[in-house]
């Protein structure tokens, strides 16, 4: 079975196996051991947690996409000057950053 190992020990084992380019002590390659450790770690994350993480990722991705598109849309659609677009970005940043910290 697999036993728990401190991350620094795991990193040392991977580094030494990679440097020597040899198999790990139990005969399997270090990459295979690393893969199984990642899979075992992912099994610890429950399905509801995975859904919440996925929704959180979608939310952050959408907000970042909209914030990134603001300057292009305002300049091309509304024919704003670069100075006005910069001010919009500044005000947007001043409002979004404190709200993100609070929430």
PDB file of N, CA, C and O in Angstrom, residues 14-92:
ATOM      1  N   UNK A  14      11.733  12.196  -5.808  1.00  0.00           N
ATOM      2  CA  UNK A  14      11.580  12.416  -7.247  1.00  0.00           C
ATOM      3  C   UNK A  14      12.849  12.990  -7.852  1.00  0.00           C
ATOM      4  O   UNK A  14      13.273  12.585  -8.928  1.00  0.00           O
ATOM      5  N   UNK A  15      13.466  13.932  -7.137  1.00  0.00           N
ATOM      6  CA  UNK A  15      14.689  14.546  -7.657  1.00  0.00           C
ATOM      7  C   UNK A  15      15.813  13.526  -7.746  1.00  0.00           C
ATOM      8  O   UNK A  15      16.541  13.476  -8.739  1.00  0.00           O
ATOM      9  N   UNK A  16      15.963  12.695  -6.696  1.00  0.00           N
ATOM     10  CA  UNK A  16      17.044  11.716  -6.731  1.00  0.00           C
ATOM     11  C   UNK A  16      16.796  10.664  -7.809  1.00  0.00           C
ATOM     12  O   UNK A  16      17.717  10.236  -8.491  1.00  0.00           O
ATOM     13  N   UNK A  17      15.545  10.246  -7.981  1.00  0.00           N
ATOM     14  CA  UNK A  17      15.233   9.264  -9.026  1.00  0.00           C
ATOM     15  C   UNK A  17      15.450   9.863 -10.403  1.00  0.00           C
ATOM     16  O   UNK A  17      15.916   9.184 -11.320  1.00  0.00           O
ATOM     17  N   UNK A  18      15.121  11.149 -10.559  1.00  0.00           N
ATOM     18  CA  UNK A  18      15.313  11.792 -11.853  1.00  0.00           C
ATOM     19  C   UNK A  18      16.796  11.986 -12.148  1.00  0.00           C
ATOM     20  O   UNK A  18      17.242  11.816 -13.283  1.00  0.00           O
ATOM     21  N   UNK A  19      17.578  12.354 -11.123  1.00  0.00           N
ATOM     22  CA  UNK A  19      19.010  12.559 -11.318  1.00  0.00           C
ATOM     23  C   UNK A  19      19.721  11.266 -11.685  1.00  0.00           C
ATOM     24  O   UNK A  19      20.575  11.227 -12.555  1.00  0.00           O
ATOM     25  N   UNK A  20      19.364  10.189 -10.994  1.00  0.00           N
ATOM     26  CA  UNK A  20      20.014   8.906 -11.249  1.00  0.00           C
ATOM     27  C   UNK A  20      19.468   8.218 -12.491  1.00  0.00           C
ATOM     28  O   UNK A  20      20.086   7.327 -13.035  1.00  0.00           O
ATOM     29  N   UNK A  21      18.246   8.636 -12.900  1.00  0.00           N
ATOM     30  CA  UNK A  21      17.573   8.016 -14.042  1.00  0.00           C
ATOM     31  C   UNK A  21      17.435   6.512 -13.831  1.00  0.00           C
ATOM     32  O   UNK A  21      17.664   5.717 -14.730  1.00  0.00           O
ATOM     33  N   UNK A  22      17.095   6.142 -12.605  1.00  0.00           N
ATOM     34  CA  UNK A  22      16.908   4.726 -12.271  1.00  0.00           C
ATOM     35  C   UNK A  22      15.499   4.519 -11.764  1.00  0.00           C
ATOM     36  O   UNK A  22      14.747   5.462 -11.566  1.00  0.00           O
ATOM     37  N   UNK A  23      15.178   3.275 -11.533  1.00  0.00           N
ATOM     38  CA  UNK A  23      13.872   2.955 -10.984  1.00  0.00           C
ATOM     39  C   UNK A  23      13.847   3.230  -9.490  1.00  0.00           C
ATOM     40  O   UNK A  23      14.876   3.263  -8.831  1.00  0.00           O
ATOM     41  N   UNK A  24      12.656   3.425  -8.973  1.00  0.00           N
ATOM     42  CA  UNK A  24      12.478   3.634  -7.545  1.00  0.00           C
ATOM     43  C   UNK A  24      12.732   2.315  -6.814  1.00  0.00           C
ATOM     44  O   UNK A  24      12.803   1.259  -7.439  1.00  0.00           O
ATOM     45  N   UNK A  25      12.869   2.358  -5.474  1.00  0.00           N
ATOM     46  CA  UNK A  25      13.213   1.139  -4.728  1.00  0.00           C
ATOM     47  C   UNK A  25      12.252  -0.032  -4.933  1.00  0.00           C
ATOM     48  O   UNK A  25      12.674  -1.177  -4.906  1.00  0.00           O
ATOM     49  N   UNK A  26      10.971   0.233  -5.150  1.00  0.00           N
ATOM     50  CA  UNK A  26      10.033  -0.887  -5.310  1.00  0.00           C
ATOM     51  C   UNK A  26       9.970  -1.406  -6.745  1.00  0.00           C
ATOM     52  O   UNK A  26       9.164  -2.255  -7.063  1.00  0.00           O
ATOM     53  N   UNK A  27      10.803  -0.874  -7.622  1.00  0.00           N
ATOM     54  CA  UNK A  27      10.876  -1.390  -8.984  1.00  0.00           C
ATOM     55  C   UNK A  27      10.084  -0.599 -10.003  1.00  0.00           C
ATOM     56  O   UNK A  27      10.279  -0.767 -11.197  1.00  0.00           O
ATOM     57  N   UNK A  28       9.172   0.267  -9.575  1.00  0.00           N
ATOM     58  CA  UNK A  28       8.416   1.066 -10.543  1.00  0.00           C
ATOM     59  C   UNK A  28       9.117   2.398 -10.760  1.00  0.00           C
ATOM     60  O   UNK A  28       9.881   2.849  -9.923  1.00  0.00           O
ATOM     61  N   UNK A  29       8.845   3.017 -11.874  1.00  0.00           N
ATOM     62  CA  UNK A  29       9.518   4.279 -12.176  1.00  0.00           C
ATOM     63  C   UNK A  29       8.991   5.386 -11.282  1.00  0.00           C
ATOM     64  O   UNK A  29       7.877   5.332 -10.771  1.00  0.00           O
ATOM     65  N   UNK A  30       9.801   6.415 -11.082  1.00  0.00           N
ATOM     66  CA  UNK A  30       9.390   7.543 -10.222  1.00  0.00           C
ATOM     67  C   UNK A  30       8.201   8.269 -10.814  1.00  0.00           C
ATOM     68  O   UNK A  30       7.357   8.777 -10.084  1.00  0.00           O
ATOM     69  N   UNK A  31       8.107   8.320 -12.142  1.00  0.00           N
ATOM     70  CA  UNK A  31       6.980   8.996 -12.769  1.00  0.00           C
ATOM     71  C   UNK A  31       5.679   8.243 -12.506  1.00  0.00           C
ATOM     72  O   UNK A  31       4.634   8.845 -12.236  1.00  0.00           O
ATOM     73  N   UNK A  32       5.744   6.926 -12.546  1.00  0.00           N
ATOM     74  CA  UNK A  32       4.565   6.114 -12.268  1.00  0.00           C
ATOM     75  C   UNK A  32       4.125   6.303 -10.814  1.00  0.00           C
ATOM     76  O   UNK A  32       2.942   6.427 -10.528  1.00  0.00           O
ATOM     77  N   UNK A  33       5.087   6.338  -9.894  1.00  0.00           N
ATOM     78  CA  UNK A  33       4.753   6.573  -8.491  1.00  0.00           C
ATOM     79  C   UNK A  33       4.115   7.946  -8.314  1.00  0.00           C
ATOM     80  O   UNK A  33       3.143   8.093  -7.581  1.00  0.00           O
ATOM     81  N   UNK A  34       4.675   8.942  -8.966  1.00  0.00           N
ATOM     82  CA  UNK A  34       4.127  10.293  -8.873  1.00  0.00           C
ATOM     83  C   UNK A  34       2.705  10.319  -9.412  1.00  0.00           C
ATOM     84  O   UNK A  34       1.826  10.923  -8.808  1.00  0.00           O
ATOM     85  N   UNK A  35       2.457   9.651 -10.526  1.00  0.00           N
ATOM     86  CA  UNK A  35       1.121   9.594 -11.120  1.00  0.00           C
ATOM     87  C   UNK A  35       0.123   8.971 -10.153  1.00  0.00           C
ATOM     88  O   UNK A  35      -0.969   9.490  -9.949  1.00  0.00           O
ATOM     89  N   UNK A  36       0.488   7.853  -9.547  1.00  0.00           N
ATOM     90  CA  UNK A  36      -0.427   7.200  -8.613  1.00  0.00           C
ATOM     91  C   UNK A  36      -0.671   8.053  -7.378  1.00  0.00           C
ATOM     92  O   UNK A  36      -1.757   8.049  -6.822  1.00  0.00           O
ATOM     93  N   UNK A  37       0.325   8.792  -6.928  1.00  0.00           N
ATOM     94  CA  UNK A  37       0.118   9.695  -5.791  1.00  0.00           C
ATOM     95  C   UNK A  37      -0.873  10.797  -6.139  1.00  0.00           C
ATOM     96  O   UNK A  37      -1.717  11.159  -5.338  1.00  0.00           O
ATOM     97  N   UNK A  38      -0.760  11.358  -7.357  1.00  0.00           N
ATOM     98  CA  UNK A  38      -1.694  12.402  -7.784  1.00  0.00           C
ATOM     99  C   UNK A  38      -3.104  11.834  -7.884  1.00  0.00           C
ATOM    100  O   UNK A  38      -4.072  12.450  -7.429  1.00  0.00           O
ATOM    101  N   UNK A  39      -3.253  10.651  -8.454  1.00  0.00           N
ATOM    102  CA  UNK A  39      -4.569  10.029  -8.588  1.00  0.00           C
ATOM    103  C   UNK A  39      -5.155   9.746  -7.208  1.00  0.00           C
ATOM    104  O   UNK A  39      -6.348  10.010  -6.967  1.00  0.00           O
ATOM    105  N   UNK A  40      -4.343   9.241  -6.290  1.00  0.00           N
ATOM    106  CA  UNK A  40      -4.837   8.979  -4.929  1.00  0.00           C
ATOM    107  C   UNK A  40      -5.245  10.277  -4.239  1.00  0.00           C
ATOM    108  O   UNK A  40      -6.226  10.301  -3.500  1.00  0.00           O
ATOM    109  N   UNK A  41      -4.515  11.345  -4.481  1.00  0.00           N
ATOM    110  CA  UNK A  41      -4.864  12.634  -3.891  1.00  0.00           C
ATOM    111  C   UNK A  41      -6.191  13.139  -4.456  1.00  0.00           C
ATOM    112  O   UNK A  41      -7.039  13.636  -3.724  1.00  0.00           O
ATOM    113  N   UNK A  42      -6.375  12.999  -5.760  1.00  0.00           N
ATOM    114  CA  UNK A  42      -7.616  13.455  -6.378  1.00  0.00           C
ATOM    115  C   UNK A  42      -8.820  12.646  -5.910  1.00  0.00           C
ATOM    116  O   UNK A  42      -9.939  13.146  -5.902  1.00  0.00           O
ATOM    117  N   UNK A  43      -8.600  11.395  -5.512  1.00  0.00           N
ATOM    118  CA  UNK A  43      -9.699  10.585  -4.985  1.00  0.00           C
ATOM    119  C   UNK A  43     -10.207  11.119  -3.650  1.00  0.00           C
ATOM    120  O   UNK A  43     -11.332  10.821  -3.254  1.00  0.00           O
ATOM    121  N   UNK A  44      -9.404  11.905  -2.955  1.00  0.00           N
ATOM    122  CA  UNK A  44      -9.814  12.463  -1.671  1.00  0.00           C
ATOM    123  C   UNK A  44     -10.785  13.637  -1.829  1.00  0.00           C
ATOM    124  O   UNK A  44     -11.459  14.002  -0.876  1.00  0.00           O
ATOM    125  N   UNK A  45     -10.850  14.218  -3.022  1.00  0.00           N
ATOM    126  CA  UNK A  45     -11.744  15.350  -3.267  1.00  0.00           C
ATOM    127  C   UNK A  45     -13.111  14.802  -3.639  1.00  0.00           C
ATOM    128  O   UNK A  45     -13.269  14.101  -4.640  1.00  0.00           O
ATOM    129  N   UNK A  46     -14.112  15.145  -2.838  1.00  0.00           N
ATOM    130  CA  UNK A  46     -15.453  14.605  -3.064  1.00  0.00           C
ATOM    131  C   UNK A  46     -16.118  15.276  -4.262  1.00  0.00           C
ATOM    132  O   UNK A  46     -15.705  16.346  -4.712  1.00  0.00           O
ATOM    133  N   UNK A  47     -17.172  14.638  -4.748  1.00  0.00           N
ATOM    134  CA  UNK A  47     -17.876  15.141  -5.918  1.00  0.00           C
ATOM    135  C   UNK A  47     -18.469  16.528  -5.693  1.00  0.00           C
ATOM    136  O   UNK A  47     -18.328  17.403  -6.556  1.00  0.00           O
ATOM    137  N   UNK A  48     -19.127  16.804  -4.562  1.00  0.00           N
ATOM    138  CA  UNK A  48     -19.646  18.167  -4.343  1.00  0.00           C
ATOM    139  C   UNK A  48     -18.547  19.228  -4.322  1.00  0.00           C
ATOM    140  O   UNK A  48     -18.738  20.334  -4.824  1.00  0.00           O
ATOM    141  N   UNK A  49     -17.392  18.883  -3.766  1.00  0.00           N
ATOM    142  CA  UNK A  49     -16.280  19.832  -3.750  1.00  0.00           C
ATOM    143  C   UNK A  49     -15.791  20.083  -5.172  1.00  0.00           C
ATOM    144  O   UNK A  49     -15.465  21.215  -5.543  1.00  0.00           O
ATOM    145  N   UNK A  50     -15.743  19.037  -5.984  1.00  0.00           N
ATOM    146  CA  UNK A  50     -15.332  19.212  -7.386  1.00  0.00           C
ATOM    147  C   UNK A  50     -16.296  20.129  -8.134  1.00  0.00           C
ATOM    148  O   UNK A  50     -15.882  20.956  -8.936  1.00  0.00           O
ATOM    149  N   UNK A  51     -17.611  19.975  -7.862  1.00  0.00           N
ATOM    150  CA  UNK A  51     -18.602  20.844  -8.503  1.00  0.00           C
ATOM    151  C   UNK A  51     -18.390  22.295  -8.077  1.00  0.00           C
ATOM    152  O   UNK A  51     -18.394  23.207  -8.905  1.00  0.00           O
ATOM    153  N   UNK A  52     -18.188  22.514  -6.778  1.00  0.00           N
ATOM    154  CA  UNK A  52     -17.972  23.877  -6.276  1.00  0.00           C
ATOM    155  C   UNK A  52     -16.706  24.494  -6.873  1.00  0.00           C
ATOM    156  O   UNK A  52     -16.703  25.667  -7.254  1.00  0.00           O
ATOM    157  N   UNK A  53     -15.644  23.715  -6.959  1.00  0.00           N
ATOM    158  CA  UNK A  53     -14.407  24.228  -7.558  1.00  0.00           C
ATOM    159  C   UNK A  53     -14.601  24.543  -9.037  1.00  0.00           C
ATOM    160  O   UNK A  53     -14.082  25.538  -9.541  1.00  0.00           O
ATOM    161  N   UNK A  54     -15.356  23.704  -9.728  1.00  0.00           N
ATOM    162  CA  UNK A  54     -15.634  23.961 -11.142  1.00  0.00           C
ATOM    163  C   UNK A  54     -16.454  25.225 -11.338  1.00  0.00           C
ATOM    164  O   UNK A  54     -16.168  26.030 -12.226  1.00  0.00           O
ATOM    165  N   UNK A  55     -17.476  25.404 -10.506  1.00  0.00           N
ATOM    166  CA  UNK A  55     -18.288  26.623 -10.586  1.00  0.00           C
ATOM    167  C   UNK A  55     -17.480  27.867 -10.233  1.00  0.00           C
ATOM    168  O   UNK A  55     -17.623  28.913 -10.872  1.00  0.00           O
ATOM    169  N   UNK A  56     -16.619  27.740  -9.246  1.00  0.00           N
ATOM    170  CA  UNK A  56     -15.758  28.865  -8.878  1.00  0.00           C
ATOM    171  C   UNK A  56     -14.819  29.233 -10.026  1.00  0.00           C
ATOM    172  O   UNK A  56     -14.631  30.414 -10.336  1.00  0.00           O
ATOM    173  N   UNK A  57     -14.250  28.216 -10.681  1.00  0.00           N
ATOM    174  CA  UNK A  57     -13.387  28.474 -11.824  1.00  0.00           C
ATOM    175  C   UNK A  57     -14.153  29.171 -12.948  1.00  0.00           C
ATOM    176  O   UNK A  57     -13.663  30.131 -13.543  1.00  0.00           O
ATOM    177  N   UNK A  58     -15.377  28.691 -13.242  1.00  0.00           N
ATOM    178  CA  UNK A  58     -16.195  29.306 -14.298  1.00  0.00           C
ATOM    179  C   UNK A  58     -16.512  30.760 -13.975  1.00  0.00           C
ATOM    180  O   UNK A  58     -16.476  31.624 -14.851  1.00  0.00           O
ATOM    181  N   UNK A  59     -16.816  31.033 -12.704  1.00  0.00           N
ATOM    182  CA  UNK A  59     -17.130  32.400 -12.291  1.00  0.00           C
ATOM    183  C   UNK A  59     -15.922  33.322 -12.475  1.00  0.00           C
ATOM    184  O   UNK A  59     -16.026  34.390 -13.071  1.00  0.00           O
ATOM    185  N   UNK A  60     -14.773  32.881 -12.000  1.00  0.00           N
ATOM    186  CA  UNK A  60     -13.574  33.706 -12.103  1.00  0.00           C
ATOM    187  C   UNK A  60     -13.182  33.892 -13.564  1.00  0.00           C
ATOM    188  O   UNK A  60     -12.807  35.000 -13.988  1.00  0.00           O
ATOM    189  N   UNK A  61     -13.290  32.835 -14.356  1.00  0.00           N
ATOM    190  CA  UNK A  61     -12.948  32.928 -15.775  1.00  0.00           C
ATOM    191  C   UNK A  61     -13.853  33.924 -16.491  1.00  0.00           C
ATOM    192  O   UNK A  61     -13.399  34.745 -17.289  1.00  0.00           O
ATOM    193  N   UNK A  62     -15.154  33.877 -16.193  1.00  0.00           N
ATOM    194  CA  UNK A  62     -16.114  34.790 -16.820  1.00  0.00           C
ATOM    195  C   UNK A  62     -15.843  36.236 -16.424  1.00  0.00           C
ATOM    196  O   UNK A  62     -15.840  37.134 -17.279  1.00  0.00           O
ATOM    197  N   UNK A  63     -15.593  36.470 -15.156  1.00  0.00           N
ATOM    198  CA  UNK A  63     -15.313  37.837 -14.698  1.00  0.00           C
ATOM    199  C   UNK A  63     -14.044  38.367 -15.350  1.00  0.00           C
ATOM    200  O   UNK A  63     -13.992  39.526 -15.795  1.00  0.00           O
ATOM    201  N   UNK A  64     -13.010  37.545 -15.417  1.00  0.00           N
ATOM    202  CA  UNK A  64     -11.757  37.989 -16.047  1.00  0.00           C
ATOM    203  C   UNK A  64     -11.949  38.255 -17.539  1.00  0.00           C
ATOM    204  O   UNK A  64     -11.390  39.211 -18.081  1.00  0.00           O
ATOM    205  N   UNK A  65     -12.742  37.434 -18.208  1.00  0.00           N
ATOM    206  CA  UNK A  65     -12.992  37.650 -19.638  1.00  0.00           C
ATOM    207  C   UNK A  65     -13.750  38.949 -19.866  1.00  0.00           C
ATOM    208  O   UNK A  65     -13.432  39.719 -20.786  1.00  0.00           O
ATOM    209  N   UNK A  66     -14.753  39.207 -19.031  1.00  0.00           N
ATOM    210  CA  UNK A  66     -15.512  40.457 -19.171  1.00  0.00           C
ATOM    211  C   UNK A  66     -14.653  41.674 -18.846  1.00  0.00           C
ATOM    212  O   UNK A  66     -14.728  42.698 -19.535  1.00  0.00           O
ATOM    213  N   UNK A  67     -13.847  41.573 -17.804  1.00  0.00           N
ATOM    214  CA  UNK A  67     -12.977  42.694 -17.442  1.00  0.00           C
ATOM    215  C   UNK A  67     -11.932  42.949 -18.531  1.00  0.00           C
ATOM    216  O   UNK A  67     -11.601  44.099 -18.820  1.00  0.00           O
ATOM    217  N   UNK A  68     -11.448  41.895 -19.155  1.00  0.00           N
ATOM    218  CA  UNK A  68     -10.455  42.058 -20.224  1.00  0.00           C
ATOM    219  C   UNK A  68     -11.077  42.652 -21.483  1.00  0.00           C
ATOM    220  O   UNK A  68     -10.415  43.383 -22.222  1.00  0.00           O
ATOM    221  N   UNK A  69     -12.339  42.329 -21.742  1.00  0.00           N
ATOM    222  CA  UNK A  69     -12.999  42.811 -22.956  1.00  0.00           C
ATOM    223  C   UNK A  69     -13.510  44.235 -22.826  1.00  0.00           C
ATOM    224  O   UNK A  69     -13.850  44.858 -23.836  1.00  0.00           O
ATOM    225  N   UNK A  70     -13.555  44.775 -21.615  1.00  0.00           N
ATOM    226  CA  UNK A  70     -14.112  46.104 -21.399  1.00  0.00           C
ATOM    227  C   UNK A  70     -13.398  47.171 -22.219  1.00  0.00           C
ATOM    228  O   UNK A  70     -14.039  48.011 -22.856  1.00  0.00           O
ATOM    229  N   UNK A  71     -12.081  47.142 -22.231  1.00  0.00           N
ATOM    230  CA  UNK A  71     -11.341  48.185 -22.945  1.00  0.00           C
ATOM    231  C   UNK A  71     -11.547  48.095 -24.449  1.00  0.00           C
ATOM    232  O   UNK A  71     -11.701  49.117 -25.125  1.00  0.00           O
ATOM    233  N   UNK A  72     -11.578  46.885 -24.990  1.00  0.00           N
ATOM    234  CA  UNK A  72     -11.768  46.712 -26.428  1.00  0.00           C
ATOM    235  C   UNK A  72     -13.171  47.159 -26.839  1.00  0.00           C
ATOM    236  O   UNK A  72     -13.355  47.867 -27.837  1.00  0.00           O
ATOM    237  N   UNK A  73     -14.162  46.755 -26.050  1.00  0.00           N
ATOM    238  CA  UNK A  73     -15.546  47.101 -26.372  1.00  0.00           C
ATOM    239  C   UNK A  73     -15.754  48.606 -26.280  1.00  0.00           C
ATOM    240  O   UNK A  73     -16.348  49.227 -27.175  1.00  0.00           O
ATOM    241  N   UNK A  74     -15.266  49.226 -25.222  1.00  0.00           N
ATOM    242  CA  UNK A  74     -15.499  50.664 -25.057  1.00  0.00           C
ATOM    243  C   UNK A  74     -14.766  51.480 -26.119  1.00  0.00           C
ATOM    244  O   UNK A  74     -15.272  52.500 -26.570  1.00  0.00           O
ATOM    245  N   UNK A  75     -13.589  51.048 -26.536  1.00  0.00           N
ATOM    246  CA  UNK A  75     -12.845  51.801 -27.546  1.00  0.00           C
ATOM    247  C   UNK A  75     -13.459  51.632 -28.930  1.00  0.00           C
ATOM    248  O   UNK A  75     -13.651  52.612 -29.651  1.00  0.00           O
ATOM    249  N   UNK A  76     -13.782  50.413 -29.304  1.00  0.00           N
ATOM    250  CA  UNK A  76     -14.279  50.164 -30.654  1.00  0.00           C
ATOM    251  C   UNK A  76     -15.777  50.434 -30.814  1.00  0.00           C
ATOM    252  O   UNK A  76     -16.209  50.976 -31.817  1.00  0.00           O
ATOM    253  N   UNK A  77     -16.568  50.056 -29.847  1.00  0.00           N
ATOM    254  CA  UNK A  77     -18.018  50.203 -29.963  1.00  0.00           C
ATOM    255  C   UNK A  77     -18.468  51.645 -29.714  1.00  0.00           C
ATOM    256  O   UNK A  77     -19.316  52.170 -30.418  1.00  0.00           O
ATOM    257  N   UNK A  78     -17.898  52.265 -28.693  1.00  0.00           N
ATOM    258  CA  UNK A  78     -18.350  53.598 -28.298  1.00  0.00           C
ATOM    259  C   UNK A  78     -17.384  54.705 -28.714  1.00  0.00           C
ATOM    260  O   UNK A  78     -17.582  55.856 -28.367  1.00  0.00           O
ATOM    261  N   UNK A  79     -16.316  54.344 -29.413  1.00  0.00           N
ATOM    262  CA  UNK A  79     -15.339  55.298 -29.960  1.00  0.00           C
ATOM    263  C   UNK A  79     -14.735  56.175 -28.871  1.00  0.00           C
ATOM    264  O   UNK A  79     -14.605  57.387 -29.030  1.00  0.00           O
ATOM    265  N   UNK A  80     -14.364  55.549 -27.751  1.00  0.00           N
ATOM    266  CA  UNK A  80     -13.723  56.288 -26.676  1.00  0.00           C
ATOM    267  C   UNK A  80     -12.268  56.527 -27.017  1.00  0.00           C
ATOM    268  O   UNK A  80     -11.648  55.792 -27.782  1.00  0.00           O
ATOM    269  N   UNK A  81     -11.689  57.547 -26.407  1.00  0.00           N
ATOM    270  CA  UNK A  81     -10.266  57.809 -26.546  1.00  0.00           C
ATOM    271  C   UNK A  81      -9.510  56.907 -25.567  1.00  0.00           C
ATOM    272  O   UNK A  81     -10.079  56.397 -24.601  1.00  0.00           O
ATOM    273  N   UNK A  82      -8.228  56.749 -25.821  1.00  0.00           N
ATOM    274  CA  UNK A  82      -7.415  55.870 -24.982  1.00  0.00           C
ATOM    275  C   UNK A  82      -7.420  56.357 -23.534  1.00  0.00           C
ATOM    276  O   UNK A  82      -7.462  55.559 -22.592  1.00  0.00           O
ATOM    277  N   UNK A  83      -7.396  57.678 -23.329  1.00  0.00           N
ATOM    278  CA  UNK A  83      -7.406  58.245 -21.983  1.00  0.00           C
ATOM    279  C   UNK A  83      -8.684  57.850 -21.234  1.00  0.00           C
ATOM    280  O   UNK A  83      -8.645  57.512 -20.047  1.00  0.00           O
ATOM    281  N   UNK A  84      -9.815  57.849 -21.929  1.00  0.00           N
ATOM    282  CA  UNK A  84     -11.087  57.481 -21.300  1.00  0.00           C
ATOM    283  C   UNK A  84     -11.114  55.987 -20.959  1.00  0.00           C
ATOM    284  O   UNK A  84     -11.614  55.594 -19.896  1.00  0.00           O
ATOM    285  N   UNK A  85     -10.580  55.168 -21.848  1.00  0.00           N
ATOM    286  CA  UNK A  85     -10.531  53.727 -21.597  1.00  0.00           C
ATOM    287  C   UNK A  85      -9.629  53.438 -20.391  1.00  0.00           C
ATOM    288  O   UNK A  85      -9.943  52.601 -19.536  1.00  0.00           O
ATOM    289  N   UNK A  86      -8.500  54.149 -20.313  1.00  0.00           N
ATOM    290  CA  UNK A  86      -7.606  53.986 -19.167  1.00  0.00           C
ATOM    291  C   UNK A  86      -8.269  54.375 -17.863  1.00  0.00           C
ATOM    292  O   UNK A  86      -8.097  53.699 -16.840  1.00  0.00           O
ATOM    293  N   UNK A  87      -9.033  55.455 -17.876  1.00  0.00           N
ATOM    294  CA  UNK A  87      -9.746  55.877 -16.666  1.00  0.00           C
ATOM    295  C   UNK A  87     -10.797  54.842 -16.264  1.00  0.00           C
ATOM    296  O   UNK A  87     -10.966  54.552 -15.078  1.00  0.00           O
ATOM    297  N   UNK A  88     -11.489  54.267 -17.253  1.00  0.00           N
ATOM    298  CA  UNK A  88     -12.461  53.220 -16.965  1.00  0.00           C
ATOM    299  C   UNK A  88     -11.776  52.023 -16.300  1.00  0.00           C
ATOM    300  O   UNK A  88     -12.273  51.480 -15.313  1.00  0.00           O
ATOM    301  N   UNK A  89     -10.640  51.618 -16.836  1.00  0.00           N
ATOM    302  CA  UNK A  89      -9.894  50.504 -16.248  1.00  0.00           C
ATOM    303  C   UNK A  89      -9.428  50.806 -14.837  1.00  0.00           C
ATOM    304  O   UNK A  89      -9.479  49.945 -13.950  1.00  0.00           O
ATOM    305  N   UNK A  90      -8.978  52.035 -14.602  1.00  0.00           N
ATOM    306  CA  UNK A  90      -8.529  52.440 -13.274  1.00  0.00           C
ATOM    307  C   UNK A  90      -9.678  52.404 -12.270  1.00  0.00           C
ATOM    308  O   UNK A  90      -9.548  51.846 -11.176  1.00  0.00           O
ATOM    309  N   UNK A  91     -10.805  52.983 -12.639  1.00  0.00           N
ATOM    310  CA  UNK A  91     -11.964  52.996 -11.742  1.00  0.00           C
ATOM    311  C   UNK A  91     -12.474  51.575 -11.508  1.00  0.00           C
ATOM    312  O   UNK A  91     -12.814  51.197 -10.376  1.00  0.00           O
ATOM    313  N   UNK A  92     -12.493  50.778 -12.553  1.00  0.00           N
ATOM    314  CA  UNK A  92     -12.918  49.385 -12.435  1.00  0.00           C
ATOM    315  C   UNK A  92     -12.015  48.629 -11.462  1.00  0.00           C
ATOM    316  O   UNK A  92     -12.488  47.897 -10.589  1.00  0.00           O
TER     317      UNK A  92
END
